[in-house]
Coordinates of C-alpha atoms and ligand atoms in Angstrom, one line a residue:
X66 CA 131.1 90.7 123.6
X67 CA 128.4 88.2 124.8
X68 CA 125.3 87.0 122.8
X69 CA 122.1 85.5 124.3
X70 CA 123.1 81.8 123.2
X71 CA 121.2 81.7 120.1
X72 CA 117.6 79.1 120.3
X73 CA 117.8 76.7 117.8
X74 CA 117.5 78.1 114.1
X75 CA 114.3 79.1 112.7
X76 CA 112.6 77.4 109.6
X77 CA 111.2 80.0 107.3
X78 CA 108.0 80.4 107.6
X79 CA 108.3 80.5 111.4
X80 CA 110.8 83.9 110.9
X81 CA 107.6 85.1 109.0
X82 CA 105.8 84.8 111.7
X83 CA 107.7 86.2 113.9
X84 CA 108.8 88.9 112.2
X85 CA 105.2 89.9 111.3
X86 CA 103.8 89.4 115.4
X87 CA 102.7 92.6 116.5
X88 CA 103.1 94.2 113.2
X89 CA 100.2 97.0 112.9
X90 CA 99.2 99.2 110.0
X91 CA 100.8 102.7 110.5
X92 CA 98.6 105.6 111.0
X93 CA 96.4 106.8 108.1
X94 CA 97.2 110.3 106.5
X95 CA 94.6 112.1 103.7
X96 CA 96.1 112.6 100.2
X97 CA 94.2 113.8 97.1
X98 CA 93.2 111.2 95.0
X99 CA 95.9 111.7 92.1
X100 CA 98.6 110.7 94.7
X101 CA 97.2 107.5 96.3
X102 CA 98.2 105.1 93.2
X103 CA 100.0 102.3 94.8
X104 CA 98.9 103.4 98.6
X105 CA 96.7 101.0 100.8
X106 CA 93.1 102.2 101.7
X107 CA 93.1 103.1 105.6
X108 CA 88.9 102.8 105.9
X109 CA 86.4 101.7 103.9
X110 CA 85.1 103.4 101.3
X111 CA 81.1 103.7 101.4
X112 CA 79.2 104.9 97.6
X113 CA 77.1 107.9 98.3
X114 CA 75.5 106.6 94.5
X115 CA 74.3 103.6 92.9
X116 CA 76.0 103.1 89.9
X117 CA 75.3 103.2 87.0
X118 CA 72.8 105.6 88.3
X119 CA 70.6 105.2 85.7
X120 CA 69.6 101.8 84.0
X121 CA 71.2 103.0 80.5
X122 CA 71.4 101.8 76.9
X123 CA 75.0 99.4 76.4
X124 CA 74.9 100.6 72.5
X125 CA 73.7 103.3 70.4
X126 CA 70.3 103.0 68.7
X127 CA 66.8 103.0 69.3
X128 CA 64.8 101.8 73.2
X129 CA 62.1 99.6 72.4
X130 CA 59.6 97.2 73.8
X131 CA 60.9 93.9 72.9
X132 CA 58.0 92.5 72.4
X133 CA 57.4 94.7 69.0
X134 CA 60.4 93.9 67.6
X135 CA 60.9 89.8 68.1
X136 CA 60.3 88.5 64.5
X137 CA 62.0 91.7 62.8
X138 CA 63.7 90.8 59.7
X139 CA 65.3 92.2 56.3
X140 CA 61.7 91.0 54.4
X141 CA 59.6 91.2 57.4
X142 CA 61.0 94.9 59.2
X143 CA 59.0 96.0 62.0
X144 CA 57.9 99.8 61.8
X145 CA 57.9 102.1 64.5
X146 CA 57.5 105.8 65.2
X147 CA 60.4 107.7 66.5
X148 CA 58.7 109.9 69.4
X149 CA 61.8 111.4 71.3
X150 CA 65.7 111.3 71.3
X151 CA 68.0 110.7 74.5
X152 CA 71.7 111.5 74.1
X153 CA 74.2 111.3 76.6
X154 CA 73.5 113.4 79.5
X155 CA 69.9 113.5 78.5
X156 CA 66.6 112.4 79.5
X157 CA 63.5 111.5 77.6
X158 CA 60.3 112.4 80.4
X159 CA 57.9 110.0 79.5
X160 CA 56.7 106.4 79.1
X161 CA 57.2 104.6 75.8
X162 CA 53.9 102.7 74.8
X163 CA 53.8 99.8 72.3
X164 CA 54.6 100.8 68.7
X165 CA 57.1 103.4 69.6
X166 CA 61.0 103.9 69.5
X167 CA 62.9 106.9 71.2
X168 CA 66.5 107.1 69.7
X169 CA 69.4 107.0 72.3
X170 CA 72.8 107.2 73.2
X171 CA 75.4 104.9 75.0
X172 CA 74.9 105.6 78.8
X173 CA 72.0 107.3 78.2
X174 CA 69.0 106.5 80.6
X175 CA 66.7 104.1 79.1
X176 CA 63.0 105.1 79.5
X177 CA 60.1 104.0 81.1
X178 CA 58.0 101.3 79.4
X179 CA 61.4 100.4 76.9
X180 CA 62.7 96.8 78.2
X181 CA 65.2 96.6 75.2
X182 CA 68.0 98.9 72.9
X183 CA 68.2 97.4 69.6
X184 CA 71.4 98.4 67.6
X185 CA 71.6 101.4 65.1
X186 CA 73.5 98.4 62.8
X187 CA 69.9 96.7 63.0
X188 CA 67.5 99.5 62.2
X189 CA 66.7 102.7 59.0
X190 CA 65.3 105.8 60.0
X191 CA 62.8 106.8 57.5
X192 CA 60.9 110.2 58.6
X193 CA 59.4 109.8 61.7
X194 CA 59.5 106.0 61.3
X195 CA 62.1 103.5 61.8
X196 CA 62.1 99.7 60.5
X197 CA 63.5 97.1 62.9
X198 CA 65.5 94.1 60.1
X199 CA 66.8 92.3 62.9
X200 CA 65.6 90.7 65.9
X201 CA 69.5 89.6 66.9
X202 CA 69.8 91.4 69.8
X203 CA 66.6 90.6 71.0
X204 CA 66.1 87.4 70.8
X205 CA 68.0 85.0 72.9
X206 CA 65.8 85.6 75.9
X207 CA 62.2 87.0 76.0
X208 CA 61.2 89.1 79.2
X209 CA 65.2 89.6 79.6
X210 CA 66.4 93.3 78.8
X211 CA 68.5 93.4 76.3
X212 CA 71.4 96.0 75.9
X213 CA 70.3 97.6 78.9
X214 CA 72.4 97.9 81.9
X215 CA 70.6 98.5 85.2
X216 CA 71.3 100.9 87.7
X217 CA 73.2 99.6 91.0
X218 CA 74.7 97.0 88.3
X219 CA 78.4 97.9 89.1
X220 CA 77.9 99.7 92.7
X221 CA 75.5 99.6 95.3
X222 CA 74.3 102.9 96.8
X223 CA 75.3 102.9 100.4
X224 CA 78.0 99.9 100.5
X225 CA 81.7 99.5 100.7
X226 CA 82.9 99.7 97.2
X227 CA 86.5 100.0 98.3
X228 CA 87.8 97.9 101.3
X229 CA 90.4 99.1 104.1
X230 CA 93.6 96.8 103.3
X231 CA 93.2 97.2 99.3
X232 CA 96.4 98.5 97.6
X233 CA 94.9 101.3 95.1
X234 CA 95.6 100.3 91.3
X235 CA 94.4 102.2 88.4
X236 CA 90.9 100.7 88.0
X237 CA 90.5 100.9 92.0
X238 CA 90.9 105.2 91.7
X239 CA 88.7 105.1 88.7
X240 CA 85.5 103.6 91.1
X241 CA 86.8 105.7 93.8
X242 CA 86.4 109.0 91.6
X243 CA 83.5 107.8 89.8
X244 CA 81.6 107.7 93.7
X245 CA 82.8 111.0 93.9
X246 CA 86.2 110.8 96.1
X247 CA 88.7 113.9 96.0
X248 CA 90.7 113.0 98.7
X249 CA 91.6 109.6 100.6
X250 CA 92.5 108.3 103.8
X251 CA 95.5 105.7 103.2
X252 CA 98.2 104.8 105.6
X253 CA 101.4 106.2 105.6
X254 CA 104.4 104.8 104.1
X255 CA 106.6 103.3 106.2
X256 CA 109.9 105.5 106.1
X257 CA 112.9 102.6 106.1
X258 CA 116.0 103.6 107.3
X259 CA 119.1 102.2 105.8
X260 CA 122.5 101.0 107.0
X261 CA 125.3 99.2 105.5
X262 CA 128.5 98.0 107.6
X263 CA 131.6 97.1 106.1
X264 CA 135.3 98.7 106.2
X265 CA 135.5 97.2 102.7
X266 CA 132.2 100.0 101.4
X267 CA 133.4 102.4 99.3
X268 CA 131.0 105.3 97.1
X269 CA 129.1 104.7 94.7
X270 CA 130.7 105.5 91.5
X271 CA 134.1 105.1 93.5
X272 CA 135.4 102.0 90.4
X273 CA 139.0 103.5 91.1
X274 CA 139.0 101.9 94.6
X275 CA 137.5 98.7 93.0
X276 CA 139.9 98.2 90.6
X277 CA 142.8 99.0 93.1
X278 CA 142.0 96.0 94.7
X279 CA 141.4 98.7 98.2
X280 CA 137.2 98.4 98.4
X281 CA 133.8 96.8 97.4
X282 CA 131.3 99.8 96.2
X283 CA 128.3 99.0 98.4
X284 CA 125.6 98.2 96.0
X285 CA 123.5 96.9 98.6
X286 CA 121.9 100.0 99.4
X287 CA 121.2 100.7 95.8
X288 CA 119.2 97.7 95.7
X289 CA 117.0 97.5 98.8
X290 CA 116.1 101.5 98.2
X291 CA 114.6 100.3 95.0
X292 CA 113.0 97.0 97.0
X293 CA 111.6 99.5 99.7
X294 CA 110.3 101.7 96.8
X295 CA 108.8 99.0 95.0
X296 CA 107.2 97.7 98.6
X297 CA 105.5 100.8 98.8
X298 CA 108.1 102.3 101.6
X299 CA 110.5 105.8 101.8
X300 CA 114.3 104.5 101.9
X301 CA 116.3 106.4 104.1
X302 CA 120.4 106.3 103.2
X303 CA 121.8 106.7 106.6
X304 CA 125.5 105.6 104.9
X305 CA 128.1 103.1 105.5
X306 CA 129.0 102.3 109.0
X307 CA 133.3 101.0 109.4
X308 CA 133.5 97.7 111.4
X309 CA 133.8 99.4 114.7
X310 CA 130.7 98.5 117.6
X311 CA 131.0 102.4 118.6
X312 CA 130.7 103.9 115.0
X313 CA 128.0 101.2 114.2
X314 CA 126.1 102.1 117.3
X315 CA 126.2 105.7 116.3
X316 CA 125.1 105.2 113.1
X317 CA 121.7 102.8 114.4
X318 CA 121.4 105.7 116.5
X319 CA 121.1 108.1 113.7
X320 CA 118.9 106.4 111.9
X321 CA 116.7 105.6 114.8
X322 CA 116.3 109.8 115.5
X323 CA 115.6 110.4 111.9
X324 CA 112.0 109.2 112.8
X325 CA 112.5 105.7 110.9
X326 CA 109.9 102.9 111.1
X327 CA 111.9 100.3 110.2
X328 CA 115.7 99.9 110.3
X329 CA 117.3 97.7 107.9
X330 CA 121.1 96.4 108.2
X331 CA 123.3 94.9 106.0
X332 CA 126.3 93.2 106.3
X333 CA 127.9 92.4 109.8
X334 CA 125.6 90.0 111.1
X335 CA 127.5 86.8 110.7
X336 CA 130.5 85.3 112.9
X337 CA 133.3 87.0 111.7
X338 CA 135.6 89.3 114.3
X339 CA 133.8 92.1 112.6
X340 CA 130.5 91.4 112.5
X341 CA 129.3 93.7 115.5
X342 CA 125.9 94.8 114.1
X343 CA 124.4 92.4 117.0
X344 CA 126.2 94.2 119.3
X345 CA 125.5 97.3 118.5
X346 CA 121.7 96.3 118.5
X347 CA 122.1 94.8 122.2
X348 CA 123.9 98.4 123.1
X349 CA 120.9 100.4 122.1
X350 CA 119.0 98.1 124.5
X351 CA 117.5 96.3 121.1
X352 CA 115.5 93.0 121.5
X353 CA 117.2 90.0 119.5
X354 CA 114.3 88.5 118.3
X355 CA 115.8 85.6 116.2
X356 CA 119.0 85.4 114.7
X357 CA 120.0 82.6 111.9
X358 CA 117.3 81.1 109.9
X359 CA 117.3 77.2 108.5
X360 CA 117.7 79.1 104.8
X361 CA 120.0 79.3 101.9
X362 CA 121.1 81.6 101.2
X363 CA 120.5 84.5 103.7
X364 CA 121.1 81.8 106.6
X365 CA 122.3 84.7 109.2
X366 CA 119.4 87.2 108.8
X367 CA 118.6 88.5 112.0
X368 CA 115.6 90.3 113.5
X369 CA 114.6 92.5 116.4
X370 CA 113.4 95.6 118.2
X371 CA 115.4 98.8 119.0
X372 CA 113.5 101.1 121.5
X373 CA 113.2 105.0 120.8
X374 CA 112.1 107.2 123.6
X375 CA 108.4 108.2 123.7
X376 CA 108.3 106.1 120.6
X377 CA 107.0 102.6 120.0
X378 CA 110.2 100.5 119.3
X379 CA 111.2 99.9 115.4
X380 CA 111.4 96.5 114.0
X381 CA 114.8 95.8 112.8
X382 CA 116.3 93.2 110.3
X383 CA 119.8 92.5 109.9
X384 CA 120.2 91.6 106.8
X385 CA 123.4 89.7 105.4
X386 CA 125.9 91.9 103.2
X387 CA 126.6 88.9 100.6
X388 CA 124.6 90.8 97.9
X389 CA 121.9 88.3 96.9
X390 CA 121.1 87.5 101.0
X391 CA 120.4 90.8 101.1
X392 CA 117.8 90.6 98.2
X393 CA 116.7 87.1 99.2
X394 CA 116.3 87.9 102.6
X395 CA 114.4 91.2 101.8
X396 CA 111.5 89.6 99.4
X397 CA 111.2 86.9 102.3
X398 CA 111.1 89.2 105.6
X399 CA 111.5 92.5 104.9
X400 CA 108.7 93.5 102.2
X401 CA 106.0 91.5 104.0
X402 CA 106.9 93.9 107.2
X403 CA 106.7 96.9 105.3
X404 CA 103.7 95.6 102.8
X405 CA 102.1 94.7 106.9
X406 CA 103.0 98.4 108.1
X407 CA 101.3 99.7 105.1
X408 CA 98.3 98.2 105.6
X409 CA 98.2 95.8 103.0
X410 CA 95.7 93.0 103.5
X411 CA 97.9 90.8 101.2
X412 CA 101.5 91.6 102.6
X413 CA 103.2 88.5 100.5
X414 CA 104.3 87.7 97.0
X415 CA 102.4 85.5 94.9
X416 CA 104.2 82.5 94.7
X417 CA 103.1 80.1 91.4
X418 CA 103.6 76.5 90.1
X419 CA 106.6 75.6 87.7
X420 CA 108.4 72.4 86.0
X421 CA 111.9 72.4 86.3
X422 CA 113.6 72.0 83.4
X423 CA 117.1 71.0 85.0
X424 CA 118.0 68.8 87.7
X425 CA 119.2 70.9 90.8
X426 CA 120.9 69.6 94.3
X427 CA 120.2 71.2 98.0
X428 CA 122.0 68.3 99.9
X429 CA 122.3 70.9 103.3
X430 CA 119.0 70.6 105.4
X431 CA 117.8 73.9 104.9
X432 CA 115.3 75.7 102.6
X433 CA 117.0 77.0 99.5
X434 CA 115.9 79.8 96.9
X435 CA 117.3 79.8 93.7
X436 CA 117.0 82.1 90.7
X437 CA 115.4 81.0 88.3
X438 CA 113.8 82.4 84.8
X439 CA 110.1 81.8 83.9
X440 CA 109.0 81.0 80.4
X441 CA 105.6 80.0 79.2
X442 CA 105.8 76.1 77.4
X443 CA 103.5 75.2 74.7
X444 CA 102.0 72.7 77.3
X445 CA 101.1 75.3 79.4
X446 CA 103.4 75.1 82.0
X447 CA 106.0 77.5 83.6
X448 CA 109.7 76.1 82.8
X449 CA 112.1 77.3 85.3
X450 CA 115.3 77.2 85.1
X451 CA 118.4 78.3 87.3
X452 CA 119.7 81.9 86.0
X453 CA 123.5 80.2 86.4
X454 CA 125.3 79.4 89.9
X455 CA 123.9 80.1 92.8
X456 CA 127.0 81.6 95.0
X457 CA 125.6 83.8 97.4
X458 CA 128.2 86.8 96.0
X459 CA 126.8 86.3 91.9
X460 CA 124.4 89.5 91.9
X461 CA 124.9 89.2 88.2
X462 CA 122.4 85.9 88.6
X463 CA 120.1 88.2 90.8
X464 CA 119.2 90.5 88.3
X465 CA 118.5 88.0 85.5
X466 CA 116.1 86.2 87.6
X467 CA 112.3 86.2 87.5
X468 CA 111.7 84.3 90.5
X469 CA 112.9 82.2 93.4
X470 CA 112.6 78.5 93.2
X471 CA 111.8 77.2 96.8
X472 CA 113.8 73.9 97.6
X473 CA 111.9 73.0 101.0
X474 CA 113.7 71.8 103.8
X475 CA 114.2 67.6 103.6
X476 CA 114.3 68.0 99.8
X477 CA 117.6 67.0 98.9
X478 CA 117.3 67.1 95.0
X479 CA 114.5 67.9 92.3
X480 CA 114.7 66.0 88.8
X481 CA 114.3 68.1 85.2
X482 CA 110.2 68.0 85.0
X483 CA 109.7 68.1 88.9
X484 CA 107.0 70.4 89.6
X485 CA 108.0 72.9 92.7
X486 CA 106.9 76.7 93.9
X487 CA 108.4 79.9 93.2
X488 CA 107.9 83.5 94.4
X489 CA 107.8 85.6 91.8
X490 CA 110.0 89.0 92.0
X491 CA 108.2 92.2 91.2
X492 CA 105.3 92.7 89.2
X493 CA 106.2 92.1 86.1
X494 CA 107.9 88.6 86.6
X495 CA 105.1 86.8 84.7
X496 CA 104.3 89.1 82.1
X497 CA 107.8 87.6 79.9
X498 CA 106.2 84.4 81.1
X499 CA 103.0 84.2 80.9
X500 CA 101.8 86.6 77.6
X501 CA 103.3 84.7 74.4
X502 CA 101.1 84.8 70.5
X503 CA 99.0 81.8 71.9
X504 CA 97.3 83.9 74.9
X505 CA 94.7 85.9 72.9
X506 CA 94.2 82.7 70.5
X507 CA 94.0 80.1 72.8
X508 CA 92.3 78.5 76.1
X509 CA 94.1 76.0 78.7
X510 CA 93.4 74.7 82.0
Ligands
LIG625 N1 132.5 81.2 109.5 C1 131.4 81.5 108.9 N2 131.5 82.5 107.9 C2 130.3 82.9 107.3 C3 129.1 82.2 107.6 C4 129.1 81.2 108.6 O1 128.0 80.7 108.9 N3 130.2 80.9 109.2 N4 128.0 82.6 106.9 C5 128.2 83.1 105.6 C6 127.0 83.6 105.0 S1 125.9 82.4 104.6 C7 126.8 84.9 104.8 S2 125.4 85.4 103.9 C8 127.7 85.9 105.1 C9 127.0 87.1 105.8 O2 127.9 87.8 106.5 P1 127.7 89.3 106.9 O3 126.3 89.7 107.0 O4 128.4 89.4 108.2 O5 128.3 90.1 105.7 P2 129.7 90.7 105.6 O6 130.7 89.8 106.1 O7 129.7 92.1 106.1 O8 129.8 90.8 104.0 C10 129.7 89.6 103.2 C11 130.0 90.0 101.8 O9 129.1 90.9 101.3 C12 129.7 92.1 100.8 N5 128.9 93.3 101.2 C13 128.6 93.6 102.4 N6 127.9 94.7 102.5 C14 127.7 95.1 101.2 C15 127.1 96.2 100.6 N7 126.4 97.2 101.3 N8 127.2 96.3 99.2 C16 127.8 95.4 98.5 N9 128.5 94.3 99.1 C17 128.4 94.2 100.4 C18 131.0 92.1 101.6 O10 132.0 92.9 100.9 C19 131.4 90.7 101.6 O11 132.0 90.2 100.4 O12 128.7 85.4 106.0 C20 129.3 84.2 105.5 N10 130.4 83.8 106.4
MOO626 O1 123.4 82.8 103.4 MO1 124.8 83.2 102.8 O2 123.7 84.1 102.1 O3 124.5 81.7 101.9 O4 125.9 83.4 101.6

């Protein structure tokens, strides 16, 4: 059982990189637009229309030359004659001359000659006449239109309103359908196949073996088919593989011919007797691209290629099988792969500044993550603060956390009120954070 003699450990940020070298966008597939929420945009998306099509009235009321109307005031109203109504969906053929208001609709196209929409709130029809009381909406600059909203204001006709490399949110399929867009080309979700290795794995659901003191339910792939979910990827449960090279190898094998385009491992890939996922890798005439990173946890992640015949060869990461290196070591390798494969432009995390709010130690020279929670201060700030002890084993401390303090390298301790990074996990990690009763009241740098 011989290993290439393993280069001197990787920092973190150089695993990135290698990890992500070579990494292209898989191919693009067509999907209606209803289904595309969440996918990445394969090409760019060019407007047939200008929109708003039309320059259109922001409120109801009545189109007007401004000029009439400045002055206009509850003792002084300006009259006018109504000579036409636009609603919505309407048009009013014609040119307005001086003296003369055409009622109209939100949205509806403004017409010629009218530089200004005064409010309904502002104005009394009377007949054929209206009187203008107010000026307000009017008056802050002369020769500017006022409530008006010119055409080409939100999109261009003829340019990229949509770039290749944009993940689709909700507002995103809203301009794409409102230029007319049924179907789109985005690229295909990376299908990630999953392996855990252990003797120890039992079932899910198996607590009988748990509490016999015979096995460890493996939880792991629970959470990294929810990780590949949430990074936009199709998990694959290829099963628990025992601790044996040949039954491991089979199982890579497996997963390899189910047309994977990743493979992740977990467990296995340390020093013990048992830990032949390396091996197995090397069998299959896999590539060991890097194995041990300067990082804690998740220190023994490793990383390669496995080749598949006819096929372009499929990244692998072994991840570690202590349950929060597997997490750790998916937010910091595996979901900028599979955000990469999916043709995200912005394949990473956001990570944010915080104050610690308790003193914490990283005496080993590596890069440690911890979990920590996010609150909002009165100050401003982002307190973080450690979710409990930081044993590589306590998922419990995992699931509480909001994000992962980063302790860099050479940084041996931080003091309560040192400011420091942290990646934030999932979406929602700022919203406990950031949205508090002050947010909607208040302004701060
Ligand atoms: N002598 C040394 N021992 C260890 C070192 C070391 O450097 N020298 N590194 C430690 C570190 S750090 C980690 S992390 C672990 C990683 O080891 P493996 O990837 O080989 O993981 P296993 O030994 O297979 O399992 C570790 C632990 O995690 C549990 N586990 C595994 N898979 C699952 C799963 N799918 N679901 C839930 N739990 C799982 C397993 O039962 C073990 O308790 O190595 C250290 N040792
Ligand atoms: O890296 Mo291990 O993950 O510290 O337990």
């Amino acid at each position: 059982m011989s290993h290439p003699a393993p280069r001197s450990r990787l920092a973190v940020a150089e695993a990135i990189t290698a990890v992500l070298e070579d990494v292209a966008p898989l191919p693009a597939e067509r999907v209606p637009l209803a289904d595309a929420h969440g996918r990445v945009l394969a090409e760019d998306v060019v407007s047939p229309v200008a929109l708003p099509p039309w320059d259109n009235a922001a409120m109801d009321g009545i189109a007007v030359l401004a000029a009439d109307v400045l002055g206009a005031r509850a003792d002084a109203p300006v009259v006018l004659r109504v000579v036409g109504t636009v609603p919505a969906g309407g048009a009013w053929r014609g040119t307005l001359n001086s003296g003369e208001a055409v009622r109209i609709a939100t949205g509806a196209p403004v017409p010629a000659g009218a530089d200004a929409v005064v409010r309904v709130e502002d104005v009394t029809y009377d007949g054929d006449a209206v009187l203008v009381r107010d000026d307000r909406d009017v008056r802050p600059a002369p020769g500017a239109r006022h409530n008006v909203r010119p055409r080409g204001e939100d999109v261009a006709e003829h340019r990229v309103v949509v770039a290749a490399g944009t993940r689709l949110g909700p507002s995103g399929l809203a301009v794409l359908a409102s230029v007319g867009c049924t179907r789109l080309s985005v690229v295909r979700r990376p299908r990630v196949a999953l392996v855990a290795s252990g003797d120890e794995l039992v079932p899910l659901g198996d607590v009988d073996a748990v509490r016999a003191g015979r096995g460890i339910i493996a939880s792991n792939t629970v959470a990294l088919a929810a990780l590949v979910r949430e990074a936009g990827g199709e998990p694959l449960d290829m099963g628990v593989a025992p601790d044996r090279p040949d039954a491991l190898r089979e199982r890579l094998q497996a997963a390899l011919d189910a047309d994977s385009d990743v493979l992740l491992t977990t467990g296995g890939i340390s020093v013990g007797d048992r830990d032949h996922v390396r091996d197995a890798v090397a069998a299959l005439g896999g590539r060991l691209r890097f194995w041990r990173v300067r990082m804690r946890p998740g220190g023994p992640v490793g990383a390669g290629t496995l080749p598949r015949a006819s096929h372009a060869d499929v990244p692998w990461l072994g991840l570690p099988g202590n349950p929060v290196s597997t997490v750790v070591t998916f937010e910091l390798f595996a979901r900028p792969l599979l955000r990469r494969l999916s043709g995200d432009a912005r394949p990473f995390r956001r990570a944010v500044r915080v104050t610690l709010r308790e003193p914490v130690d990283a005496p080993a020279p590596l890069t440690h993550f911890l979990r920590v929670t996010l609150d909002a201060e009165e100050s401003g700030e982002l307190a973080a603060r450690l979710t409990g002890p930081q044993g590589s084993g306590l998922l419990t401390s995992a699931a509480r956390a909001d994000a992962l303090l980063v302790v860099p390298e050479g940084v041996t301790a931080l003091a309560a009120g040192a400011p420091a990074r942290a990646l934030l996990l999932g979406e929602g990690a700022l919203d406990a954070a950031a949205l508090d009763a002050a947010t909607f009241t208040e302004v701060r740098a």
